[in-house]
mmCIF file of C-alpha atoms in Angstrom:
data_model
loop_
_atom_site.group_PDB
_atom_site.id
_atom_site.type_symbol
_atom_site.label_atom_id
_atom_site.label_comp_id
_atom_site.label_asym_id
_atom_site.label_seq_id
_atom_site.Cartn_x
_atom_site.Cartn_y
_atom_site.Cartn_z
ATOM 1 C CA UNK A 1 -8.956 0.793 8.701
ATOM 2 C CA UNK A 2 -5.599 2.197 9.553
ATOM 3 C CA UNK A 3 -7.433 5.503 10.481
ATOM 4 C CA UNK A 4 -9.568 3.721 13.348
ATOM 5 C CA UNK A 5 -6.647 1.673 14.849
ATOM 6 C CA UNK A 6 -4.504 5.157 14.517
ATOM 7 C CA UNK A 7 -7.227 7.254 16.618
ATOM 8 C CA UNK A 8 -7.775 4.461 19.047
ATOM 9 C CA UNK A 9 -3.706 4.444 19.582
ATOM 10 C CA UNK A 10 -3.868 8.465 19.650
ATOM 11 C CA UNK A 11 -6.940 8.585 22.043
ATOM 12 C CA UNK A 12 -4.998 5.915 24.708
ATOM 13 C CA UNK A 13 -1.837 8.472 24.684
ATOM 14 C CA UNK A 14 -4.148 11.298 25.554
ATOM 15 C CA UNK A 15 -5.632 8.971 28.295
ATOM 16 C CA UNK A 16 -1.879 8.464 29.583
ATOM 17 C CA UNK A 17 -0.963 12.264 29.497
ATOM 18 C CA UNK A 18 -4.615 12.998 31.461
ATOM 19 C CA UNK A 19 -4.545 10.369 33.780
ATOM 20 C CA UNK A 20 -1.750 9.335 36.523
ATOM 21 C CA UNK A 21 0.331 7.897 34.103
ATOM 22 C CA UNK A 22 1.976 11.041 32.192
ATOM 23 C CA UNK A 23 5.487 9.779 33.150
ATOM 24 C CA UNK A 24 4.730 7.150 30.626
ATOM 25 C CA UNK A 25 3.668 9.602 27.893
ATOM 26 C CA UNK A 26 6.755 11.147 28.690
ATOM 27 C CA UNK A 27 9.029 8.212 28.460
ATOM 28 C CA UNK A 28 7.341 7.669 25.179
ATOM 29 C CA UNK A 29 7.951 10.908 23.724
ATOM 30 C CA UNK A 30 11.488 10.580 24.339
ATOM 31 C CA UNK A 31 11.328 7.011 22.863
ATOM 32 C CA UNK A 32 9.922 8.852 19.639
ATOM 33 C CA UNK A 33 12.277 11.342 19.437
ATOM 34 C CA UNK A 34 15.042 8.944 19.812
ATOM 35 C CA UNK A 35 13.375 6.463 17.206
ATOM 36 C CA UNK A 36 12.333 9.317 14.755
ATOM 37 C CA UNK A 37 14.101 8.056 11.467
ATOM 38 C CA UNK A 38 13.359 4.194 12.184
ATOM 39 C CA UNK A 39 10.576 4.135 9.435
ATOM 40 C CA UNK A 40 12.980 5.873 6.989
ATOM 41 C CA UNK A 41 15.425 2.975 7.640
ATOM 42 C CA UNK A 42 13.725 -0.203 7.247
ATOM 43 C CA UNK A 43 11.432 0.219 10.100
ATOM 44 C CA UNK A 44 11.399 -2.822 12.478
ATOM 45 C CA UNK A 45 9.375 -5.730 11.763
ATOM 46 C CA UNK A 46 7.897 -8.506 13.817
ATOM 47 C CA UNK A 47 7.830 -11.762 12.367
ATOM 48 C CA UNK A 48 5.589 -12.479 15.634
ATOM 49 C CA UNK A 49 3.005 -9.859 14.853
ATOM 50 C CA UNK A 50 3.189 -10.541 10.984
ATOM 51 C CA UNK A 51 2.314 -14.232 12.171
ATOM 52 C CA UNK A 52 -0.830 -13.412 14.180
ATOM 53 C CA UNK A 53 -3.877 -15.910 13.896
ATOM 54 C CA UNK A 54 -6.392 -12.752 13.115
ATOM 55 C CA UNK A 55 -4.372 -12.363 9.816
ATOM 56 C CA UNK A 56 -5.041 -15.686 8.504
ATOM 57 C CA UNK A 57 -8.699 -15.311 9.182
ATOM 58 C CA UNK A 58 -8.407 -11.470 7.398
ATOM 59 C CA UNK A 59 -6.873 -12.996 4.469
ATOM 60 C CA UNK A 60 -9.251 -15.839 4.200
ATOM 61 C CA UNK A 61 -12.283 -13.460 5.013
ATOM 62 C CA UNK A 62 -11.935 -12.068 1.280
ATOM 63 C CA UNK A 63 -10.183 -14.433 0.358
ATOM 64 C CA UNK A 64 -6.825 -12.987 -0.571
ATOM 65 C CA UNK A 65 -4.855 -14.788 -2.829
ATOM 66 C CA UNK A 66 -1.043 -14.147 -4.371
ATOM 67 C CA UNK A 67 -0.131 -15.078 -7.930
ATOM 68 C CA UNK A 68 3.217 -15.536 -9.313
ATOM 69 C CA UNK A 69 3.631 -15.337 -12.792
ATOM 70 C CA UNK A 70 7.735 -15.027 -12.747
ATOM 71 C CA UNK A 71 10.793 -16.137 -10.534
ATOM 72 C CA UNK A 72 12.355 -13.196 -9.059
ATOM 73 C CA UNK A 73 16.345 -13.418 -8.672
ATOM 74 C CA UNK A 74 17.038 -12.500 -4.847
ATOM 75 C CA UNK A 75 20.511 -11.137 -6.192
ATOM 76 C CA UNK A 76 18.485 -8.165 -7.205
ATOM 77 C CA UNK A 77 16.370 -5.355 -5.708
ATOM 78 C CA UNK A 78 12.991 -4.576 -7.045
ATOM 79 C CA UNK A 79 10.335 -1.786 -6.936
ATOM 80 C CA UNK A 80 6.867 -3.276 -6.788
ATOM 81 C CA UNK A 81 4.086 -1.027 -8.314
ATOM 82 C CA UNK A 82 0.972 -2.080 -6.981
ATOM 83 C CA UNK A 83 -2.574 -1.081 -8.263
ATOM 84 C CA UNK A 84 -5.009 -0.293 -7.514
ATOM 85 C CA UNK A 85 -5.092 1.489 -4.385
ATOM 86 C CA UNK A 86 -8.880 0.584 -3.428
ATOM 87 C CA UNK A 87 -10.105 1.848 -0.311
ATOM 88 C CA UNK A 88 -8.608 -0.455 2.193
ATOM 89 C CA UNK A 89 -5.336 -1.735 0.109
ATOM 90 C CA UNK A 90 -6.278 -5.163 1.575
ATOM 91 C CA UNK A 91 -4.181 -6.880 -1.115
ATOM 92 C CA UNK A 92 -1.241 -5.135 -0.212
ATOM 93 C CA UNK A 93 -1.569 -5.323 3.462
ATOM 94 C CA UNK A 94 -2.448 -9.086 3.051
ATOM 95 C CA UNK A 95 0.309 -10.143 0.860
ATOM 96 C CA UNK A 96 3.249 -8.180 2.243
ATOM 97 C CA UNK A 97 2.681 -7.435 5.711
ATOM 98 C CA UNK A 98 1.400 -10.699 6.993
ATOM 99 C CA UNK A 99 3.178 -14.022 6.850
ATOM 100 C CA UNK A 100 1.332 -15.310 3.545
ATOM 101 C CA UNK A 101 2.714 -17.253 0.894
ATOM 102 C CA UNK A 102 5.101 -14.476 -0.145
ATOM 103 C CA UNK A 103 8.146 -15.811 1.214
ATOM 104 C CA UNK A 104 7.364 -19.402 -0.133
ATOM 105 C CA UNK A 105 6.728 -17.716 -3.603
ATOM 106 C CA UNK A 106 9.445 -15.828 -3.792
ATOM 107 C CA UNK A 107 12.198 -16.952 -1.646
ATOM 108 C CA UNK A 108 14.932 -14.508 -0.431
ATOM 109 C CA UNK A 109 13.013 -11.638 -0.771
ATOM 110 C CA UNK A 110 12.035 -9.344 1.853
ATOM 111 C CA UNK A 111 8.785 -7.328 0.686
ATOM 112 C CA UNK A 112 8.608 -3.347 2.619
ATOM 113 C CA UNK A 113 5.159 -1.724 2.092
ATOM 114 C CA UNK A 114 5.657 2.170 2.032
ATOM 115 C CA UNK A 115 2.677 4.409 3.358
ATOM 116 C CA UNK A 116 2.618 8.104 3.880
ATOM 117 C CA UNK A 117 4.984 9.361 6.401
ATOM 118 C CA UNK A 118 1.997 11.006 8.430
ATOM 119 C CA UNK A 119 1.278 7.584 9.931
ATOM 120 C CA UNK A 120 4.541 7.264 11.845
ATOM 121 C CA UNK A 121 3.809 10.303 13.887
ATOM 122 C CA UNK A 122 0.932 8.731 15.646
ATOM 123 C CA UNK A 123 1.922 7.301 19.075
ATOM 124 C CA UNK A 124 1.921 3.561 19.225
ATOM 125 C CA UNK A 125 0.386 3.000 16.295
ATOM 126 C CA UNK A 126 3.758 3.589 14.475
ATOM 127 C CA UNK A 127 5.004 0.768 16.506
ATOM 128 C CA UNK A 128 2.515 -1.499 14.901
ATOM 129 C CA UNK A 129 2.758 -0.812 11.549
ATOM 130 C CA UNK A 130 6.478 -0.958 11.692
ATOM 131 C CA UNK A 131 6.075 -4.367 13.376
ATOM 132 C CA UNK A 132 3.965 -5.429 9.965
ATOM 133 C CA UNK A 133 6.765 -4.344 7.701
ATOM 134 C CA UNK A 134 5.546 -0.920 6.774
ATOM 135 C CA UNK A 135 7.976 2.136 6.520
ATOM 136 C CA UNK A 136 7.716 5.352 5.299
ATOM 137 C CA UNK A 137 7.141 6.372 1.712
ATOM 138 C CA UNK A 138 9.504 9.292 1.540
ATOM 139 C CA UNK A 139 12.398 9.030 -1.200
ATOM 140 C CA UNK A 140 14.769 8.745 2.133
ATOM 141 C CA UNK A 141 13.055 5.532 3.066
ATOM 142 C CA UNK A 142 12.696 3.921 -0.301
ATOM 143 C CA UNK A 143 16.254 4.579 -1.038
ATOM 144 C CA UNK A 144 17.590 2.814 2.166
ATOM 145 C CA UNK A 145 15.558 -0.265 1.214
ATOM 146 C CA UNK A 146 16.778 -0.091 -2.540
ATOM 147 C CA UNK A 147 20.396 0.455 -1.222
ATOM 148 C CA UNK A 148 20.895 -3.149 -0.333
ATOM 149 C CA UNK A 149 24.059 -4.516 -1.707
ATOM 150 C CA UNK A 150 23.039 -8.085 -1.180
ATOM 151 C CA UNK A 151 20.019 -7.678 -3.144
ATOM 152 C CA UNK A 152 16.884 -9.405 -2.017
ATOM 153 C CA UNK A 153 14.675 -6.194 -0.926
ATOM 154 C CA UNK A 154 11.448 -5.239 -2.546
ATOM 155 C CA UNK A 155 9.891 -1.824 -2.166
ATOM 156 C CA UNK A 156 5.889 -2.142 -2.611
ATOM 157 C CA UNK A 157 4.705 1.384 -3.518
ATOM 158 C CA UNK A 158 0.770 1.979 -3.957
ATOM 159 C CA UNK A 159 1.490 4.289 -7.557
ATOM 160 C CA UNK A 160 -1.574 5.730 -7.289
ATOM 161 C CA UNK A 161 -1.819 6.906 -3.658
ATOM 162 C CA UNK A 162 -4.565 8.407 -1.730
ATOM 163 C CA UNK A 163 -6.166 10.252 -4.486
ATOM 164 C CA UNK A 164 -6.633 7.058 -6.397
ATOM 165 C CA UNK A 165 -8.954 6.004 -3.536
ATOM 166 C CA UNK A 166 -11.590 8.261 -4.517
ATOM 167 C CA UNK A 167 -12.432 6.453 -7.638
ATOM 168 C CA UNK A 168 -12.122 3.160 -5.619
ATOM 169 C CA UNK A 169 -15.704 1.478 -6.319
ATOM 170 C CA UNK A 170 -16.897 -1.728 -8.124
ATOM 171 C CA UNK A 171 -15.998 -1.759 -11.572
ATOM 172 C CA UNK A 172 -13.673 0.910 -11.745
ATOM 173 C CA UNK A 173 -10.813 0.489 -13.792
ATOM 174 C CA UNK A 174 -8.882 4.003 -13.390
ATOM 175 C CA UNK A 175 -5.390 4.774 -12.353
ATOM 176 C CA UNK A 176 -3.770 7.832 -11.088
ATOM 177 C CA UNK A 177 -0.403 6.790 -13.019
ATOM 178 C CA UNK A 178 0.255 9.384 -15.931
ATOM 179 C CA UNK A 179 1.809 11.977 -14.076
ATOM 180 C CA UNK A 180 3.539 9.841 -11.299
ATOM 181 C CA UNK A 181 7.105 9.138 -12.060
ATOM 182 C CA UNK A 182 9.033 9.590 -8.938
ATOM 183 C CA UNK A 183 9.152 5.922 -8.818
ATOM 184 C CA UNK A 184 10.515 5.432 -11.940
ATOM 185 C CA UNK A 185 13.296 7.710 -11.282
ATOM 186 C CA UNK A 186 14.105 5.860 -7.814
ATOM 187 C CA UNK A 187 14.123 2.613 -9.746
ATOM 188 C CA UNK A 188 16.593 4.077 -12.011
ATOM 189 C CA UNK A 189 18.814 5.830 -10.003
ATOM 190 C CA UNK A 190 19.169 2.373 -7.790
ATOM 191 C CA UNK A 191 19.041 -0.254 -10.613
ATOM 192 C CA UNK A 192 15.992 -1.617 -8.875
ATOM 193 C CA UNK A 193 14.067 -4.176 -11.377
ATOM 194 C CA UNK A 194 10.211 -2.758 -12.197
ATOM 195 C CA UNK A 195 7.478 -5.358 -11.438
ATOM 196 C CA UNK A 196 3.970 -4.148 -12.027
ATOM 197 C CA UNK A 197 1.241 -5.438 -9.686
ATOM 198 C CA UNK A 198 -2.267 -5.852 -10.134
ATOM 199 C CA UNK A 199 -4.565 -6.351 -7.608
ATOM 200 C CA UNK A 200 -7.944 -7.995 -8.877
ATOM 201 C CA UNK A 201 -11.159 -7.183 -6.842
ATOM 202 C CA UNK A 202 -9.393 -4.473 -4.785
ATOM 203 C CA UNK A 203 -11.738 -2.132 -5.862
ATOM 204 C CA UNK A 204 -14.795 -4.447 -5.361
ATOM 205 C CA UNK A 205 -14.622 -4.360 -1.342
ATOM 206 C CA UNK A 206 -17.015 -1.240 -0.804
ATOM 207 C CA UNK A 207 -19.481 1.061 -2.486
ATOM 208 C CA UNK A 208 -18.847 5.068 -2.793
ATOM 209 C CA UNK A 209 -20.942 7.983 -2.532
ATOM 210 C CA UNK A 210 -20.998 9.318 -6.389
ATOM 211 C CA UNK A 211 -18.014 11.836 -6.326
ATOM 212 C CA UNK A 212 -17.562 12.778 -10.264
ATOM 213 C CA UNK A 213 -14.676 14.980 -11.131
ATOM 214 C CA UNK A 214 -15.729 18.423 -10.545
ATOM 215 C CA UNK A 215 -18.678 17.848 -8.175
ATOM 216 C CA UNK A 216 -18.638 19.966 -4.951
ATOM 217 C CA UNK A 217 -17.968 16.822 -2.790
ATOM 218 C CA UNK A 218 -15.032 15.755 -5.313
ATOM 219 C CA UNK A 219 -13.784 19.437 -4.831
ATOM 220 C CA UNK A 220 -14.111 19.226 -0.940
ATOM 221 C CA UNK A 221 -12.094 15.667 -0.784
ATOM 222 C CA UNK A 222 -9.250 17.132 -2.849
ATOM 223 C CA UNK A 223 -8.949 20.125 -0.790
ATOM 224 C CA UNK A 224 -8.725 18.025 2.316
ATOM 225 C CA UNK A 225 -6.301 15.732 0.664
ATOM 226 C CA UNK A 226 -4.023 18.286 -0.040
ATOM 227 C CA UNK A 227 -4.246 19.673 3.649
ATOM 228 C CA UNK A 228 -4.038 16.304 5.371
ATOM 229 C CA UNK A 229 -1.930 14.402 3.030
ATOM 230 C CA UNK A 230 -4.759 11.403 2.848
ATOM 231 C CA UNK A 231 -8.225 11.171 1.021
ATOM 232 C CA UNK A 232 -11.537 10.660 2.615
ATOM 233 C CA UNK A 233 -13.698 8.566 0.504
ATOM 234 C CA UNK A 234 -17.170 8.324 1.734
ATOM 235 C CA UNK A 235 -17.712 4.597 1.493
ATOM 236 C CA UNK A 236 -19.882 1.944 2.639
ATOM 237 C CA UNK A 237 -20.317 -1.930 2.505
ATOM 238 C CA UNK A 238 -21.902 -4.354 4.848
ATOM 239 C CA UNK A 239 -22.577 -4.838 8.672
ATOM 240 C CA UNK A 240 -22.010 -7.735 10.691
ATOM 241 C CA UNK A 241 -25.298 -9.597 10.764
ATOM 242 C CA UNK A 242 -27.069 -7.661 7.423
ATOM 243 C CA UNK A 243 -25.501 -7.187 4.347
ATOM 244 C CA UNK A 244 -27.357 -4.077 3.326
ATOM 245 C CA UNK A 245 -25.447 -1.126 5.204
ATOM 246 C CA UNK A 246 -22.065 -1.072 7.351
ATOM 247 C CA UNK A 247 -18.485 -0.339 7.200
ATOM 248 C CA UNK A 248 -17.431 -4.162 6.951
ATOM 249 C CA UNK A 249 -15.743 -4.947 3.179
ATOM 250 C CA UNK A 250 -17.805 -7.372 1.165
ATOM 251 C CA UNK A 251 -16.438 -10.682 0.910
ATOM 252 C CA UNK A 252 -15.138 -10.463 -2.458
ATOM 253 C CA UNK A 253 -11.786 -12.324 -3.732
ATOM 254 C CA UNK A 254 -8.852 -10.224 -4.003
ATOM 255 C CA UNK A 255 -6.313 -11.801 -6.666
ATOM 256 C CA UNK A 256 -3.107 -10.174 -6.431
ATOM 257 C CA UNK A 257 -1.094 -11.154 -9.571
ATOM 258 C CA UNK A 258 2.624 -10.126 -9.650
ATOM 259 C CA UNK A 259 3.882 -9.652 -12.806
ATOM 260 C CA UNK A 260 7.674 -10.476 -14.639
ATOM 261 C CA UNK A 261 10.189 -7.869 -13.577
ATOM 262 C CA UNK A 262 11.607 -5.415 -15.961
ATOM 263 C CA UNK A 263 15.017 -4.923 -16.000
ATOM 264 C CA UNK A 264 16.461 -1.688 -15.039
ATOM 265 C CA UNK A 265 20.318 -0.394 -15.448
ATOM 266 C CA UNK A 266 21.380 1.749 -12.502
ATOM 267 C CA UNK A 267 21.626 5.297 -13.671
ATOM 268 C CA UNK A 268 22.763 7.927 -11.212
ATOM 269 C CA UNK A 269 21.539 10.706 -13.133
ATOM 270 C CA UNK A 270 18.608 9.763 -15.320
ATOM 271 C CA UNK A 271 17.397 12.617 -17.933
ATOM 272 C CA UNK A 272 13.699 13.051 -18.564
ATOM 273 C CA UNK A 273 13.628 11.293 -21.551
ATOM 274 C CA UNK A 274 14.880 8.230 -20.097
ATOM 275 C CA UNK A 275 12.455 8.761 -17.288
ATOM 276 C CA UNK A 276 9.513 9.101 -19.924
ATOM 277 C CA UNK A 277 10.259 5.996 -21.918
ATOM 278 C CA UNK A 278 10.749 3.470 -18.826
ATOM 279 C CA UNK A 279 7.457 4.779 -17.622
ATOM 280 C CA UNK A 280 5.804 4.407 -21.075
ATOM 281 C CA UNK A 281 7.425 0.677 -20.842
ATOM 282 C CA UNK A 282 6.165 0.394 -17.317
ATOM 283 C CA UNK A 283 2.348 1.184 -18.494
ATOM 284 C CA UNK A 284 2.843 -1.134 -21.308
ATOM 285 C CA UNK A 285 3.722 -3.949 -19.087
ATOM 286 C CA UNK A 286 0.682 -3.312 -16.729
ATOM 287 C CA UNK A 287 -1.575 -3.123 -19.674
ATOM 288 C CA UNK A 288 -0.180 -6.614 -20.404
ATOM 289 C CA UNK A 289 -0.416 -8.018 -17.193
ATOM 290 C CA UNK A 290 -3.952 -7.056 -16.817
ATOM 291 C CA UNK A 291 -5.277 -8.128 -20.115
ATOM 292 C CA UNK A 292 -3.649 -11.329 -19.727
ATOM 293 C CA UNK A 293 -5.746 -12.040 -16.265
ATOM 294 C CA UNK A 294 -8.901 -10.122 -16.580
ATOM 295 C CA UNK A 295 -10.799 -12.809 -18.027
ATOM 296 C CA UNK A 296 -9.467 -15.646 -15.282
ATOM 297 C CA UNK A 297 -10.816 -12.831 -12.602
ATOM 298 C CA UNK A 298 -14.344 -12.137 -13.982
ATOM 299 C CA UNK A 299 -13.344 -8.826 -15.836
ATOM 300 C CA UNK A 300 -15.404 -8.367 -19.151
ATOM 301 C CA UNK A 301 -13.310 -8.518 -22.485
ATOM 302 C CA UNK A 302 -14.341 -5.536 -23.640
ATOM 303 C CA UNK A 303 -12.870 -3.392 -20.351
ATOM 304 C CA UNK A 304 -9.605 -2.093 -20.348
ATOM 305 C CA UNK A 305 -7.323 -0.093 -17.616
ATOM 306 C CA UNK A 306 -7.868 3.872 -18.038
ATOM 307 C CA UNK A 307 -4.899 5.845 -16.966
ATOM 308 C CA UNK A 308 -5.190 9.219 -15.762
#
């Protein structure tokens, strides 16, 4: 979805350059140069964009629902670990980048969804995603959000990243997290409380061409991911007027459950052991959150999360 919109924006920019509006393209390039750091300094959200009626229909299509399990004190900053990535990351976008129920459930907390920095190099598209509340996933950007001395900021990071999207298919419960500890270090350095978030139904929106690890397709996808910075899962779902094939996601409920915060004391220079201990605690709390709610959202009792 993001790729399609980005391609449209880039195409429009090329039309400006090749057409009689090249001076507008030059002015925009000047603006891009002057505004380059904004995605790393909190972005530029627009309540008007976040409140577009189309997002209401987007949330109701699946539907998307946000579930609160604990209060969050607005005097603290938080780092939300979002799982799983899925193909569309619909739960993260619908709950944190539109005027959803988040503000009423967690008053005084402002969410910032961190995405790959590469997206902010796309002309015009960067303005749109910043207006929705998205910011760069760089260390500089996360630090800026979590450094808010008054509290009330929440960095939302999709922990599994692009690599995890290659596992996104109905029934998959595999999370790429065992080697991902950078978010733990950031939480420690800034004293941000960790909050595990699990989005039930995220992997049910699309079917994906079989790509087991070691297969030629998976090897190509992983190589392209390293080169381009984002993954290219081969997925399909339904069409507009038929349900057998297309790129429109299936209408499957997405229930995003926000867990209880894990208190974190600020430590500017955490040791490897301290990072490992907090990472292990986070995995424990994430698994507990999943086990407590899986029955409610249709996950068989014998199924559990797989950490890779």
